[in-house]
């Protein structure tokens, strides 16, 4: 399949989970891909696995210093880009009684501020008619204990699709979002929970998914491909919820 032939894509947080699966699929569809990540070893390993159509940049989406360097780093690899997938994100579930400013700022810095300013910095490299896709979350739509900060950050991210689609209309840049329900990725290992808490949370989440299983990274990657390709050429400010029926049934 060659749905992304001659296209260049940047995927933030591309060394793992949904970002990595999307990088693999984009390359299989003919694209050249630049992944970012915050750990050199993880980025190097991912690029090695992705092969010679991939390049990696170590860049922390939570750092304005790194974001401000990203345009030059990308341009040194490819002079222009066609697709930007804002996927880097963190989820820290915590009760309101114990949450502090640091855990709030971390999620908003990476998920919201990082997405917004990454778009700002890479826009000059984006061709007219490019596609921007945000990885938001079902948590922007549902209530779940201990998820308030993460959910608020994802809801804020979601507002970017309509506002930036409107703002970038003159350049025909489309901004859309995929909002996954629970997907099996290393994200859950990074919640900061004990093994026991993690397994209880996973069982609790599973009981709320009508289709009876977590989603796979490949299932989400196919939706990102749809938004990234011309197949979705009439979609702006659109969100596709992929949640096994969690919020919709
Ligand atoms: N898995 C789910 O159930 C689910 C559901 C809804 C939405 N999402 C969203 O999907 C996106 C991808 O998550 P995932 O599930 O694929 O988890 P993941 O495997 O942990 O992937 C997240 C990626 O983002 C990177 N990242 C995190 N903070 C970063 C930063 N400050 N700078 C650069 N890269 C950073 C991670 O790097 P490290 O390897 O260094 O951590 C990792 O490569 C996130 O935005 C998440 O909110 C996931």
Short mmCIF file of C-alpha atoms and ligand atoms in Angstrom, two decimals:
data_model
loop_
_atom_site.label_atom_id
_atom_site.label_comp_id
_atom_site.label_asym_id
_atom_site.label_seq_id
_atom_site.Cartn_x
_atom_site.Cartn_y
_atom_site.Cartn_z
CA UNK A 1 0.00 0.00 0.00
CA UNK A 2 1.27 3.47 -0.79
CA UNK A 3 -1.17 5.84 0.81
CA UNK A 4 1.68 8.00 2.15
CA UNK A 5 4.08 7.81 -0.77
CA UNK A 6 6.47 10.80 -0.87
CA UNK A 7 5.13 12.07 2.46
CA UNK A 8 7.23 13.01 5.47
CA UNK A 9 5.76 12.57 8.93
CA UNK A 10 6.90 13.71 12.37
CA UNK A 11 5.60 11.64 15.27
CA UNK A 12 6.22 12.88 18.81
CA UNK A 13 6.76 10.18 21.43
CA UNK A 14 7.37 7.69 18.65
CA UNK A 15 9.62 5.27 20.51
CA UNK A 16 6.80 3.35 22.17
CA UNK A 17 3.16 2.28 22.11
CA UNK A 18 0.77 3.99 19.70
CA UNK A 19 3.45 6.35 18.32
CA UNK A 20 5.76 3.48 17.44
CA UNK A 21 2.98 1.41 15.84
CA UNK A 22 1.98 4.46 13.80
CA UNK A 23 5.56 5.02 12.66
CA UNK A 24 5.71 1.40 11.46
CA UNK A 25 2.42 1.70 9.58
CA UNK A 26 3.35 5.05 8.00
CA UNK A 27 6.62 3.56 6.72
CA UNK A 28 4.74 0.53 5.36
CA UNK A 29 2.53 3.04 3.49
CA UNK A 30 5.54 4.70 1.87
CA UNK A 31 6.30 7.59 4.24
CA UNK A 32 9.56 8.79 5.68
CA UNK A 33 9.21 9.24 9.41
CA UNK A 34 10.96 11.25 12.11
CA UNK A 35 10.17 10.13 15.63
CA UNK A 36 10.91 12.12 18.75
CA UNK A 37 11.35 10.87 22.28
CA UNK A 38 12.97 12.02 25.46
CA UNK A 39 15.40 9.13 25.96
CA UNK A 40 18.32 8.64 23.55
CA UNK A 41 18.53 4.88 24.07
CA UNK A 42 14.81 4.36 23.47
CA UNK A 43 14.82 6.58 20.36
CA UNK A 44 17.90 4.82 18.93
CA UNK A 45 16.39 1.39 19.53
CA UNK A 46 13.10 2.37 17.88
CA UNK A 47 14.84 3.89 14.84
CA UNK A 48 16.94 0.76 14.44
CA UNK A 49 13.79 -1.35 14.45
CA UNK A 50 11.94 0.99 12.06
CA UNK A 51 14.73 0.89 9.47
CA UNK A 52 16.23 3.32 7.02
CA UNK A 53 13.06 5.32 6.33
CA UNK A 54 13.12 6.46 9.97
CA UNK A 55 15.14 9.05 11.83
CA UNK A 56 15.08 10.01 15.48
CA UNK A 57 15.43 13.21 17.47
CA UNK A 58 15.79 13.35 21.22
CA UNK A 59 13.41 16.11 22.24
CA UNK A 60 11.36 16.56 25.40
CA UNK A 61 7.85 17.76 24.59
CA UNK A 62 7.66 19.13 28.13
CA UNK A 63 10.59 21.49 27.56
CA UNK A 64 10.20 24.78 25.67
CA UNK A 65 13.96 24.81 25.12
CA UNK A 66 13.72 21.50 23.26
CA UNK A 67 10.59 22.53 21.35
CA UNK A 68 12.30 25.71 20.19
CA UNK A 69 15.18 23.65 18.76
CA UNK A 70 12.94 21.11 17.03
CA UNK A 71 12.30 22.99 13.78
CA UNK A 72 15.99 23.21 12.95
CA UNK A 73 16.54 19.60 13.97
CA UNK A 74 13.71 18.38 11.73
CA UNK A 75 14.77 20.64 8.82
CA UNK A 76 18.26 19.17 9.00
CA UNK A 77 16.72 15.79 8.13
CA UNK A 78 13.85 16.81 5.81
CA UNK A 79 13.24 20.37 4.55
CA UNK A 80 9.46 20.06 4.77
CA UNK A 81 6.84 17.84 6.34
CA UNK A 82 3.33 16.67 5.41
CA UNK A 83 2.09 15.02 8.58
CA UNK A 84 2.49 15.86 12.26
CA UNK A 85 1.21 13.38 14.85
CA UNK A 86 1.14 14.89 18.34
CA UNK A 87 1.29 11.70 20.29
CA UNK A 88 3.75 12.28 23.15
CA UNK A 89 1.79 12.24 26.36
CA UNK A 90 1.80 11.20 29.97
CA UNK A 91 -0.97 9.89 32.20
CA UNK A 92 -0.60 10.16 35.97
CA UNK A 93 -3.73 9.05 37.78
CA UNK A 94 -3.94 10.48 41.28
CA UNK A 95 -6.59 11.29 43.90
CA UNK A 96 -7.40 14.95 44.40
CA UNK A 97 -6.43 14.66 48.05
CA UNK A 98 -2.85 13.76 47.15
CA UNK A 99 -2.29 15.58 43.85
CA UNK A 100 0.22 18.41 43.87
CA UNK A 101 1.23 21.19 41.51
CA UNK A 102 4.10 19.20 40.02
CA UNK A 103 1.89 16.37 38.78
CA UNK A 104 -0.60 18.88 37.37
CA UNK A 105 2.10 20.89 35.60
CA UNK A 106 3.82 17.80 34.19
CA UNK A 107 0.66 16.62 32.41
CA UNK A 108 -0.36 20.05 31.16
CA UNK A 109 3.19 20.88 30.07
CA UNK A 110 3.58 17.76 27.99
CA UNK A 111 0.03 17.04 26.82
CA UNK A 112 -1.27 20.57 26.19
CA UNK A 113 1.51 23.16 26.12
CA UNK A 114 3.88 20.73 24.41
CA UNK A 115 1.35 19.91 21.67
CA UNK A 116 0.48 23.56 21.05
CA UNK A 117 4.03 24.86 20.80
CA UNK A 118 5.26 21.86 18.81
CA UNK A 119 2.61 22.71 16.22
CA UNK A 120 3.64 26.38 16.34
CA UNK A 121 7.32 25.58 15.84
CA UNK A 122 6.83 23.02 13.05
CA UNK A 123 4.18 24.99 11.11
CA UNK A 124 6.75 26.83 8.97
CA UNK A 125 7.99 23.44 7.73
CA UNK A 126 4.50 22.10 7.02
CA UNK A 127 3.35 22.16 3.43
CA UNK A 128 -0.03 23.71 2.64
CA UNK A 129 -2.60 20.91 2.80
CA UNK A 130 -0.72 19.07 5.54
CA UNK A 131 -2.41 16.98 8.20
CA UNK A 132 -2.03 17.39 11.95
CA UNK A 133 -3.38 14.62 14.18
CA UNK A 134 -3.64 14.79 17.97
CA UNK A 135 -3.75 11.75 20.21
CA UNK A 136 -6.29 12.76 22.83
CA UNK A 137 -8.24 10.28 24.96
CA UNK A 138 -11.60 8.87 25.89
CA UNK A 139 -10.90 10.46 29.27
CA UNK A 140 -11.84 13.80 27.70
CA UNK A 141 -15.43 12.47 27.60
CA UNK A 142 -15.98 10.31 30.66
CA UNK A 143 -15.70 10.53 34.43
CA UNK A 144 -13.20 8.24 36.13
CA UNK A 145 -11.79 8.41 39.66
CA UNK A 146 -8.27 9.85 39.94
CA UNK A 147 -8.20 10.87 36.28
CA UNK A 148 -9.25 14.53 36.60
CA UNK A 149 -5.91 16.16 35.71
CA UNK A 150 -5.17 13.81 32.82
CA UNK A 151 -8.74 14.14 31.53
CA UNK A 152 -8.60 17.93 31.73
CA UNK A 153 -5.32 17.96 29.80
CA UNK A 154 -6.82 15.73 27.09
CA UNK A 155 -10.00 17.83 26.91
CA UNK A 156 -7.83 20.93 26.46
CA UNK A 157 -5.86 19.17 23.74
CA UNK A 158 -9.11 18.29 22.00
CA UNK A 159 -10.11 21.95 21.71
CA UNK A 160 -7.06 22.48 19.49
CA UNK A 161 -8.54 20.48 16.61
CA UNK A 162 -11.38 22.91 15.95
CA UNK A 163 -9.61 26.13 16.83
CA UNK A 164 -6.46 25.38 14.87
CA UNK A 165 -8.39 23.95 11.90
CA UNK A 166 -10.17 27.31 11.79
CA UNK A 167 -6.96 29.27 12.24
CA UNK A 168 -5.05 27.30 9.61
CA UNK A 169 -7.83 27.19 7.04
CA UNK A 170 -5.96 29.56 4.74
CA UNK A 171 -3.19 27.00 4.44
CA UNK A 172 -5.64 24.08 4.12
CA UNK A 173 -3.96 22.37 7.06
CA UNK A 174 -6.41 19.93 8.63
CA UNK A 175 -6.29 19.26 12.38
CA UNK A 176 -8.11 16.17 13.68
CA UNK A 177 -7.94 13.85 16.67
CA UNK A 178 -8.13 10.23 17.60
CA UNK A 179 -9.42 9.60 21.11
CA UNK A 180 -8.51 6.08 22.12
CA UNK A 181 -10.14 4.16 24.89
CA UNK A 182 -7.91 1.78 26.82
CA UNK A 183 -5.10 0.45 24.62
CA UNK A 184 -2.44 -2.03 25.76
CA UNK A 185 0.78 0.00 25.90
CA UNK A 186 3.57 0.70 28.37
CA UNK A 187 1.61 3.82 29.44
CA UNK A 188 0.06 1.86 32.29
CA UNK A 189 3.48 0.93 33.70
CA UNK A 190 4.19 4.66 34.04
CA UNK A 191 1.13 5.50 36.18
CA UNK A 192 3.25 5.45 39.32
CA UNK A 193 1.09 2.65 40.83
CA UNK A 194 2.10 -0.52 42.65
CA UNK A 195 1.67 -3.82 40.75
CA UNK A 196 -1.40 -4.57 42.85
CA UNK A 197 -3.01 -1.17 42.15
CA UNK A 198 -2.18 -1.48 38.47
CA UNK A 199 -3.78 -4.87 38.12
CA UNK A 200 -6.91 -3.71 40.06
CA UNK A 201 -7.14 -0.63 37.82
CA UNK A 202 -6.74 -2.75 34.67
CA UNK A 203 -9.52 -5.15 35.76
CA UNK A 204 -11.76 -2.22 36.66
CA UNK A 205 -11.15 -0.58 33.27
CA UNK A 206 -11.68 -3.88 31.44
CA UNK A 207 -15.08 -4.32 33.09
CA UNK A 208 -16.15 -0.99 31.53
CA UNK A 209 -15.25 -1.89 27.92
CA UNK A 210 -18.32 -3.37 26.18
CA UNK A 211 -16.24 -5.12 23.51
CA UNK A 212 -14.46 -6.97 26.34
CA UNK A 213 -10.82 -6.16 25.63
CA UNK A 214 -8.27 -3.40 25.46
CA UNK A 215 -7.56 -1.95 22.02
CA UNK A 216 -4.32 -2.61 20.19
CA UNK A 217 -1.78 -0.04 19.05
CA UNK A 218 -2.30 -1.20 15.45
CA UNK A 219 -6.02 -0.41 15.66
CA UNK A 220 -5.24 3.17 16.69
CA UNK A 221 -2.42 3.53 14.13
CA UNK A 222 -4.90 2.74 11.32
CA UNK A 223 -7.09 5.65 12.45
CA UNK A 224 -4.10 7.99 12.53
CA UNK A 225 -3.27 6.82 9.00
CA UNK A 226 -6.81 7.67 7.91
CA UNK A 227 -6.50 11.22 9.28
CA UNK A 228 -2.98 11.60 7.89
CA UNK A 229 -3.88 10.48 4.38
CA UNK A 230 -6.08 11.97 1.67
CA UNK A 231 -8.78 9.43 2.63
CA UNK A 232 -9.93 12.01 5.19
CA UNK A 233 -9.54 15.05 2.94
CA UNK A 234 -12.99 16.43 3.85
CA UNK A 235 -12.44 16.20 7.62
CA UNK A 236 -11.39 19.20 9.70
CA UNK A 237 -11.72 19.53 13.45
CA UNK A 238 -13.00 15.96 13.61
CA UNK A 239 -12.55 13.46 16.39
CA UNK A 240 -12.77 9.70 16.10
CA UNK A 241 -13.42 7.91 19.38
CA UNK A 242 -11.98 4.40 19.34
CA UNK A 243 -12.93 2.90 22.67
CA UNK A 244 -14.55 -0.51 22.22
CA UNK A 245 -17.84 1.17 23.09
CA UNK A 246 -16.70 2.44 26.50
CA UNK A 247 -18.21 5.91 26.19
CA UNK A 248 -20.72 5.30 23.47
CA UNK A 249 -22.71 2.16 24.45
N1 LIG B 1 -2.73 3.61 26.10
C1 LIG B 1 -3.95 4.11 26.27
O1 LIG B 1 -4.84 3.44 26.81
C2 LIG B 1 -4.26 5.48 25.78
C3 LIG B 1 -5.60 5.87 25.75
C4 LIG B 1 -5.92 7.14 25.32
C5 LIG B 1 -4.92 8.01 24.92
N2 LIG B 1 -3.62 7.61 24.98
C6 LIG B 1 -2.61 8.57 24.55
O2 LIG B 1 -1.79 7.99 23.60
C7 LIG B 1 -0.52 8.67 23.60
C8 LIG B 1 0.58 7.63 23.51
O3 LIG B 1 0.55 6.85 24.66
P1 LIG B 1 0.81 5.27 24.67
O4 LIG B 1 -0.35 4.64 25.30
O5 LIG B 1 1.30 4.81 23.37
O6 LIG B 1 1.96 5.19 25.80
P2 LIG B 1 3.53 5.04 25.75
O7 LIG B 1 3.87 3.71 25.19
O8 LIG B 1 3.98 5.39 27.11
O9 LIG B 1 3.96 6.14 24.70
C9 LIG B 1 4.08 7.49 25.02
C10 LIG B 1 5.24 8.02 24.27
O10 LIG B 1 5.35 9.42 24.53
C11 LIG B 1 6.68 9.66 24.96
N3 LIG B 1 6.74 10.82 25.82
C12 LIG B 1 6.18 11.01 27.02
N4 LIG B 1 6.51 12.20 27.51
C13 LIG B 1 7.32 12.77 26.59
C14 LIG B 1 8.01 13.98 26.51
N5 LIG B 1 7.94 14.86 27.52
N6 LIG B 1 8.77 14.24 25.43
C15 LIG B 1 8.85 13.36 24.42
N7 LIG B 1 8.22 12.18 24.43
C16 LIG B 1 7.47 11.88 25.51
C17 LIG B 1 7.05 8.41 25.71
O11 LIG B 1 8.44 8.36 25.93
P3 LIG B 1 9.04 7.48 27.14
O12 LIG B 1 9.19 6.11 26.55
O13 LIG B 1 10.32 8.15 27.45
O14 LIG B 1 8.05 7.53 28.29
C18 LIG B 1 6.53 7.38 24.73
O15 LIG B 1 7.38 7.23 23.62
C19 LIG B 1 -0.50 9.53 24.85
O16 LIG B 1 -0.72 10.86 24.51
C20 LIG B 1 -1.67 9.00 25.66
O17 LIG B 1 -2.23 9.98 26.48
C21 LIG B 1 -3.27 6.37 25.38
#
